[in-house]
Tab-separated table of N, CA, C and O in Angstrom:
chain	number	residue	atom	x	y	z
D	1	MET	N	164.524	74.222	115.870
D	1	MET	CA	165.501	73.771	114.879
D	1	MET	C	166.854	73.833	115.401
D	1	MET	O	167.308	74.911	115.898
D	2	SER	N	167.455	72.795	115.340
D	2	SER	CA	168.902	72.765	115.917
D	2	SER	C	169.767	73.470	114.800
D	2	SER	O	169.469	73.628	113.661
D	3	HIS	N	170.991	73.834	115.338
D	3	HIS	CA	171.889	74.557	114.515
D	3	HIS	C	172.363	73.656	113.329
D	3	HIS	O	172.671	74.227	112.161
D	4	SER	N	172.379	72.371	113.446
D	4	SER	CA	172.917	71.530	112.331
D	4	SER	C	171.911	71.334	111.210
D	4	SER	O	172.156	71.006	110.112
D	5	GLU	N	170.628	71.742	111.621
D	5	GLU	CA	169.539	71.574	110.443
D	5	GLU	C	169.394	72.887	109.703
D	5	GLU	O	168.562	72.944	108.797
D	6	GLU	N	170.050	73.990	110.082
D	6	GLU	CA	169.867	75.235	109.365
D	6	GLU	C	170.451	75.041	108.006
D	6	GLU	O	171.413	74.298	107.666
D	7	LYS	N	169.800	75.715	107.048
D	7	LYS	CA	170.360	75.654	105.682
D	7	LYS	C	171.440	76.628	105.355
D	7	LYS	O	171.623	77.708	105.914
D	8	ALA	N	172.288	76.294	104.539
D	8	ALA	CA	173.526	77.139	104.259
D	8	ALA	C	172.991	78.097	103.128
D	8	ALA	O	171.999	77.991	102.583
D	9	LEU	N	173.955	79.186	102.948
D	9	LEU	CA	173.634	80.178	101.998
D	9	LEU	C	173.784	79.599	100.652
D	9	LEU	O	174.615	78.634	100.359
D	10	LEU	N	172.921	79.987	99.742
D	10	LEU	CA	173.081	79.507	98.240
D	10	LEU	C	174.272	80.092	97.587
D	10	LEU	O	175.076	79.319	96.865
D	11	TYR	N	174.673	81.321	97.840
D	11	TYR	CA	175.918	81.988	97.335
D	11	TYR	C	176.673	82.525	98.397
D	11	TYR	O	176.055	83.151	99.353
D	12	GLY	N	177.955	82.581	98.326
D	12	GLY	CA	178.814	83.237	99.266
D	12	GLY	C	178.822	84.745	99.043
D	12	GLY	O	178.335	85.294	98.080
D	13	LEU	N	179.397	85.525	100.016
D	13	LEU	CA	179.345	86.947	99.893
D	13	LEU	C	180.205	87.485	98.666
D	13	LEU	O	179.867	88.455	98.118
D	14	LYS	N	181.271	86.801	98.375
D	14	LYS	CA	182.172	87.260	97.306
D	14	LYS	C	181.860	86.387	95.924
D	14	LYS	O	182.594	86.668	94.959
D	15	GLU	N	180.919	85.625	96.052
D	15	GLU	CA	180.637	84.741	94.821
D	15	GLU	C	179.714	85.326	93.855
D	15	GLU	O	178.880	86.048	94.175
D	16	ARG	N	179.949	85.178	92.539
D	16	ARG	CA	179.081	85.640	91.530
D	16	ARG	C	177.929	84.728	91.179
D	16	ARG	O	178.116	83.580	91.129
D	17	ILE	N	176.768	85.292	90.896
D	17	ILE	CA	175.682	84.458	90.582
D	17	ILE	C	175.608	84.154	89.075
D	17	ILE	O	176.111	85.042	88.229
D	18	HIS	N	175.243	83.061	88.671
D	18	HIS	CA	175.199	82.622	87.197
D	18	HIS	C	174.230	83.562	86.519
D	18	HIS	O	173.393	84.306	87.042
D	19	LEU	N	174.447	83.733	85.120
D	19	LEU	CA	173.700	84.695	84.365
D	19	LEU	C	172.161	84.471	84.493
D	19	LEU	O	171.473	85.421	84.520
D	20	ALA	N	171.758	83.299	84.291
D	20	ALA	CA	170.210	83.041	84.171
D	20	ALA	C	169.579	83.437	85.514
D	20	ALA	O	168.530	84.181	85.543
D	21	PRO	N	170.057	82.909	86.677
D	21	PRO	CA	169.379	83.414	87.860
D	21	PRO	C	169.487	84.867	88.109
D	21	PRO	O	168.442	85.546	88.615
D	22	ALA	N	170.552	85.560	87.783
D	22	ALA	CA	170.722	86.961	87.928
D	22	ALA	C	169.779	87.724	87.078
D	22	ALA	O	169.162	88.732	87.503
D	23	PHE	N	169.588	87.156	85.810
D	23	PHE	CA	168.653	87.841	84.859
D	23	PHE	C	167.213	87.767	85.391
D	23	PHE	O	166.554	88.794	85.344
D	24	PHE	N	166.821	86.662	85.885
D	24	PHE	CA	165.427	86.458	86.303
D	24	PHE	C	165.177	87.275	87.485
D	24	PHE	O	164.040	87.812	87.749
D	25	ALA	N	166.141	87.356	88.387
D	25	ALA	CA	165.944	88.157	89.735
D	25	ALA	C	165.817	89.703	89.211
D	25	ALA	O	164.995	90.345	89.853
D	26	ALA	N	166.624	90.117	88.326
D	26	ALA	CA	166.593	91.487	87.958
D	26	ALA	C	165.319	91.749	87.117
D	26	ALA	O	164.720	92.784	87.403
D	27	LEU	N	164.836	90.874	86.340
D	27	LEU	CA	163.503	91.016	85.672
D	27	LEU	C	162.415	91.064	86.750
D	27	LEU	O	161.457	91.864	86.497
D	28	GLN	N	162.450	90.260	87.727
D	28	GLN	CA	161.403	90.211	88.806
D	28	GLN	C	161.376	91.688	89.540
D	28	GLN	O	160.316	92.089	89.735
D	29	HIS	N	162.512	92.163	89.776
D	29	HIS	CA	162.568	93.551	90.478
D	29	HIS	C	162.035	94.565	89.554
D	29	HIS	O	161.416	95.508	90.033
D	30	VAL	N	162.394	94.595	88.331
D	30	VAL	CA	161.923	95.548	87.305
D	30	VAL	C	160.299	95.475	87.148
D	30	VAL	O	159.733	96.485	87.208
D	31	LEU	N	159.875	94.274	86.886
D	31	LEU	CA	158.386	94.041	86.804
D	31	LEU	C	157.624	94.504	88.096
D	31	LEU	O	156.643	95.107	88.001
D	32	ALA	N	158.122	94.194	89.317
D	32	ALA	CA	157.588	94.640	90.470
D	32	ALA	C	157.474	96.216	90.642
D	32	ALA	O	156.486	96.708	90.974
D	33	SER	N	158.590	96.887	90.194
D	33	SER	CA	158.624	98.273	90.152
D	33	SER	C	157.530	98.810	89.156
D	33	SER	O	156.790	99.788	89.443
D	34	VAL	N	157.448	98.272	87.987
D	34	VAL	CA	156.556	98.739	86.917
D	34	VAL	C	155.087	98.570	87.389
D	34	VAL	O	154.276	99.387	87.298
D	35	ILE	N	154.914	97.367	87.944
D	35	ILE	CA	153.427	97.047	88.379
D	35	ILE	C	153.058	98.031	89.503
D	35	ILE	O	152.001	98.608	89.647
D	36	GLY	N	154.062	98.360	90.373
D	36	GLY	CA	153.759	99.261	91.507
D	36	GLY	C	153.606	100.742	90.961
D	36	GLY	O	152.699	101.401	91.541
D	37	ILE	N	154.119	101.024	89.821
D	37	ILE	CA	153.994	102.388	89.299
D	37	ILE	C	152.683	102.505	88.445
D	37	ILE	O	151.888	103.502	88.649
D	38	ILE	N	152.317	101.470	87.775
D	38	ILE	CA	151.087	101.731	86.801
D	38	ILE	C	149.844	101.228	87.559
D	38	ILE	O	148.863	101.374	87.011
D	39	THR	N	149.887	100.616	88.632
D	39	THR	CA	148.496	100.109	89.420
D	39	THR	C	147.928	101.427	89.888
D	39	THR	O	148.564	102.198	90.571
D	40	PRO	N	146.740	101.572	89.604
D	40	PRO	CA	146.012	102.742	90.159
D	40	PRO	C	145.744	102.690	91.613
D	40	PRO	O	145.530	101.565	92.133
D	41	ARG	N	145.732	103.868	92.283
D	41	ARG	CA	145.459	104.042	93.672
D	41	ARG	C	143.956	103.751	93.930
D	41	ARG	O	143.185	104.130	92.963
D	42	PRO	N	143.605	103.222	95.011
D	42	PRO	CA	142.089	103.230	95.379
D	42	PRO	C	141.573	104.613	95.487
D	42	PRO	O	142.242	105.602	95.851
D	43	ARG	N	140.277	104.805	95.225
D	43	ARG	CA	139.684	105.930	95.246
D	43	ARG	C	139.636	106.692	96.582
D	43	ARG	O	139.616	107.962	96.750
D	44	ALA	N	139.779	105.783	97.675
D	44	ALA	CA	139.655	106.460	98.982
D	44	ALA	C	140.919	107.432	99.273
D	44	ALA	O	140.852	108.202	100.150
D	45	TYR	N	141.975	107.274	98.536
D	45	TYR	CA	143.097	108.164	98.679
D	45	TYR	C	143.177	109.331	97.903
D	45	TYR	O	143.999	110.191	98.088
D	46	ASP	N	142.161	109.528	97.061
D	46	ASP	CA	142.109	110.822	96.196
D	46	ASP	C	141.639	112.012	96.980
D	46	ASP	O	141.121	111.939	97.970
């Protein structure tokens, strides 16, 4: 891939994300944490 075909960043380093994408990203992280906590371990690790 040539340098001119690379994709640019969606948001700059100092730029604020709009409320809806920020909310859904935060919700995704919280749900991933909860699922990781409540998922039972396989019996092989007991």
